[in-house]
Structures are given as structure tokens and as C-alpha cells.
Amino acid sequence: MDPSPAAADQPKPSPSWAIVIHGGAGGDPAKYDNARIEKKKLGLKRALQAGCDALSAGESSIDTVEKVIRILEDDAAFNAGRGAVLTDEGRAELDASIMNGRTLACGGVAGVTRVKNPISLARRVMTETRHVLLAGEGADEFAEEQGLPIVDPSYFLSQAARRKKAEENDGNASQIGTVGCVVLDSAGNLAAGTSTGGTSKKLPGRVGDSPIIGAGTYASNDTCAVSGTGTGEEYIRHSVAYDIAAQMRYAGQTLESAVTEIMQDRLEPGVGGVIAVSSSGAIVMQHNTPGMSCGAADSQGRFETHLFLEAGGAPDPGSGVGNASATVRAELTRLIQQQARDWNAGDIDAFMKPYWKSDELTFSSGGNVTRGFDATLARYKQRYPTTDAMGKLTFNDFEFLSLDNSAMQVLGVWQLDRRADPIGGRFTLILRRFPEGEGWKIVHDHTSAWDQDSEDQ
Ligand code: ASP
């Protein structure tokens, strides 16, 4: 039967199940050799297919997460289980966690050295103990007690030696393939899991975000399921996985905007990536590193794998015109207020720090345009030779406009209190966000005084 026009207009129904996996964020896939690309792609496809088979057969999200992560752990192409990286003492210490979004039951293991599949051990912690996290020797003993497959350290080491070489070759020593899986099953239940060898050359005993619920893994049926990969310390500091769920729960954000805010605005570039699925089956994969192995599939026939995503999976920059996110507003307010503090400490060099160090910088004031960082600095120093001349600067009444994902316009009012002649006026700043940790820089500054006849700033 042909659908009626009304039915054809209806939005696509949500998928009844959806699955997303990752095989780690970090290195630049452009630098991988073909053999490595093929191994990763094949590994992702195999694991994703197994997940699809399980979900279409009606398996639960928590069973599917464990099953898929076990496959990735057994695959030496990824930094988990067999392919785990080593501590600086040459030992594999594995971390993993799993969470059931229906019940909030969760379990994690940290620093285990003998268990073949840390994700299954994490699940046993969840189901067979009253605890959430077991670490080190106690966790290894618990694995033996539970009768889980135990392996000799050489199971990890021989692979690791090969892997170490690969890291040296492409210069990507820290992140080469933690694994994660998030699932919405056809009963509407979410689950998430993550498993890793951690960061290579880590200190013995170092624990990352992957076994920490709320940092590397989180799932709650009212919002989403999340698994992260990247510099674990940053994921712990920012409670990344929980923060995404909290943005949805308390601030009414969509999954995509919650992920975009933390991945693109809050975490420094180069930190890592996340995969997430919402309770309605929305899928989000984003990274702020050059690459992230990942894949997604759902009950409507979606099936895809990637070694990186265009623009790190962030929404189209063109759609970013308009309101600036709270994070960006806060970041730029801090930057501008720090300038005022530096000015009031008499330090013009520090005040100039957020300006773009380029001949392309433009500074427009009193009808004159000064070009270039050096000329702008010289102009300030000439106009304000003494701290008395500098007076006390305040900035107020900021208005923000996002021009795209990496450009902002800020309007505001400046006031210079000086005993002799207080002055003030308006300013318009254009800032761009530069990659490689440089952050926001002022590329254009237009300043005007209330009284154009008086001295401009
Ligand atoms: N997040 C992991 C850790 O810090 C590493 C990674 O994802 O590459 O242990």
C-alpha cells in the first residue's frame, strides 16, 4: 500500500536499536600504513556486525556491550586486552568499566594484569559484588575466583613490543586504540562500556578514565550512553561522560549539542573523542584529535565505520552563527577580564598576550588603523608610557555573537579611570580560535571613545 501523503510527511520513526563503537582517538590516520588501516577497519566492521546481529536477535544492551568489547579486546589492532600498551616498566595494566542505563548498576576494574577480557571482569564486579570498582591484585584474584580466562603476561607483551615499534614510527605514543561501545536495545535500554591498556609509558599504577564511571563511561536510560577515549586525566577532570548526560538532563540540551559543547568548547584540542547514543536512538561521534576509529549502526540499516570524521564529527560550522555557548562566553569573559587585571598591574606586554601575534592583526581607533602585533604594542606603549597614564581599566557590558565554530565577535564598554582625565567608550573585538592549544586570539580590535575629541584608548 502506498503511504498516504500525511504518512509520507511524518518524521522517520526512531530506530528500535542503535549501536556505536570506537577503537580509540589519537593519531593521524593519514600516517598509518595500508596494513594498519585495513586491520583497524576490519576489526571495527567485525565487532559492529556482531553487535548488529545480537541486537536484531533481541539481545539486551548490556550483553551486547560486553560481547562487542570482548571482540575488540581480543583483536591486537586495538589498545585493549591483547593489544594493550605498556607501562614504562613494560607491563600491561588494563582498565575497563561497564554500566547498565536501566538500573544504573555499574562495575569497573583498574590495573589488572592477568585477565583476558577486562570488560567481563568489570561486569562481574557489577553483578557479583557490592562494589563498583576493584583495582590491582585484588581484581586479578577476583577474576581467578570467578573462573574467567586468565592469560600469561606474554599474551600482552609480544604484541606490545610490536606495537611500541609502530608508535615510534608514527610518533603517536599516547593513544592508539582504547575501545568502547554504547548501545540502545529494542527494549529501550541503554548500556555503555570502555576497555583500555591506558596510555603508553604510563607510570605503574596509573589509572585513567576508562574504569571511572562518569569520566570514561556512563549510561542512564533518561538521557544517553557514552564512552570516551583520549587523555584520561582530562576526561576525569571534566567528568566528560556524566557531563554529557547532565547537560541533557538539567539543561535540556540535545545529545549533539551536549557532546559538541564539551568536545569542541571545553576540552583543549587534541584531547580525544566520545561516542554516544541517546534514549531515542540519536547517534553522535566526535573527536578533537586528528583521528578516531569508530563505527555506528542501527535498526534502520545504517552501518558505517571511520578512522576519522570530517571536522571531528562537529556539526556544520555554518550553522554555528548566532548564540555563543555558555562555555565560550565564560572563556572569553575570563580572557578579557584577565587583560584588565594585567593592565591594572601596569603590564602592557601581558595585556597584549591575547592579541594575534601576526602582521595581519588590525587595531582600529580614532579613525586610524594600526596593522600588525608589533605596531599595536608600540602604539600602546607610546600612548601609555607610565602607570599613571594607564590608570585603572574596567571592561563591562559584553555582548557575544558566534560567527562560526571558531570565530566570535565581542562588543563591550571600556572605562579608564585616571585622576587627570577619565575616558571610556565602546569596543568591538573579533576573536578566532586557533588549533594546537593556542586558543582564542584577538584578530581585530575596534575601539572608540565616547568623546571622539578626547584621547582614544
Ligand atoms: N582514555 C584512555 C586512558 O587515559 C586512553 C585512550 O583512550 O587512548 O587510559
mmCIF file of C-alpha atoms and ligand atoms in Angstrom, residues 22 24-25 79 95 174-179 194 196-199 202 206-211 228-233 235, ligand 1:
data_model
loop_
_atom_site.group_PDB
_atom_site.id
_atom_site.type_symbol
_atom_site.label_atom_id
_atom_site.label_comp_id
_atom_site.label_asym_id
_atom_site.label_seq_id
_atom_site.Cartn_x
_atom_site.Cartn_y
_atom_site.Cartn_z
ATOM 1 C CA HIS A 22 35.113 3.230 19.000
ATOM 2 C CA GLY A 24 40.394 4.879 20.149
ATOM 3 C CA ALA A 25 41.105 8.512 19.363
ATOM 4 C CA ASN A 79 44.776 -0.910 22.718
ATOM 5 C CA ASP A 95 41.302 -0.768 32.881
ATOM 6 C CA SER A 174 49.967 8.038 23.787
ATOM 7 C CA GLN A 175 46.695 6.953 22.261
ATOM 8 C CA ILE A 176 46.335 4.111 19.854
ATOM 9 C CA GLY A 177 43.059 2.410 20.327
ATOM 10 C CA THR A 178 41.134 2.164 23.549
ATOM 11 C CA VAL A 179 37.810 0.505 22.747
ATOM 12 C CA THR A 194 35.028 1.017 27.757
ATOM 13 C CA THR A 196 41.862 0.058 27.572
ATOM 14 C CA GLY A 197 45.522 -0.604 28.149
ATOM 15 C CA GLY A 198 45.717 3.072 29.163
ATOM 16 C CA THR A 199 48.301 5.486 27.876
ATOM 17 C CA LYS A 202 52.252 5.462 31.911
ATOM 18 C CA ARG A 206 48.342 4.965 36.859
ATOM 19 C CA VAL A 207 44.583 4.705 36.386
ATOM 20 C CA GLY A 208 42.836 6.560 33.559
ATOM 21 C CA ASP A 209 39.225 7.467 32.883
ATOM 22 C CA SER A 210 38.128 4.189 31.296
ATOM 23 C CA PRO A 211 37.275 2.376 34.567
ATOM 24 C CA GLY A 228 35.230 8.222 25.833
ATOM 25 C CA THR A 229 38.742 7.837 24.537
ATOM 26 C CA GLY A 230 41.695 10.162 24.909
ATOM 27 C CA THR A 231 43.869 11.656 27.614
ATOM 28 C CA GLY A 232 42.138 10.052 30.585
ATOM 29 C CA GLU A 233 43.291 12.670 33.068
ATOM 30 C CA TYR A 235 38.240 13.093 30.996
HETATM 31 N N1 ASP B 1 41.416 7.108 27.886
HETATM 32 C C1 ASP B 1 42.471 6.139 27.972
HETATM 33 C C2 ASP B 1 43.274 6.396 29.230
HETATM 34 O O1 ASP B 1 43.585 7.524 29.524
HETATM 35 C C3 ASP B 1 43.390 6.128 26.812
HETATM 36 C C4 ASP B 1 42.764 6.270 25.454
HETATM 37 O O2 ASP B 1 41.567 6.379 25.320
HETATM 38 O O3 ASP B 1 43.512 6.237 24.475
HETATM 39 O O4 ASP B 1 43.619 5.455 29.899
#
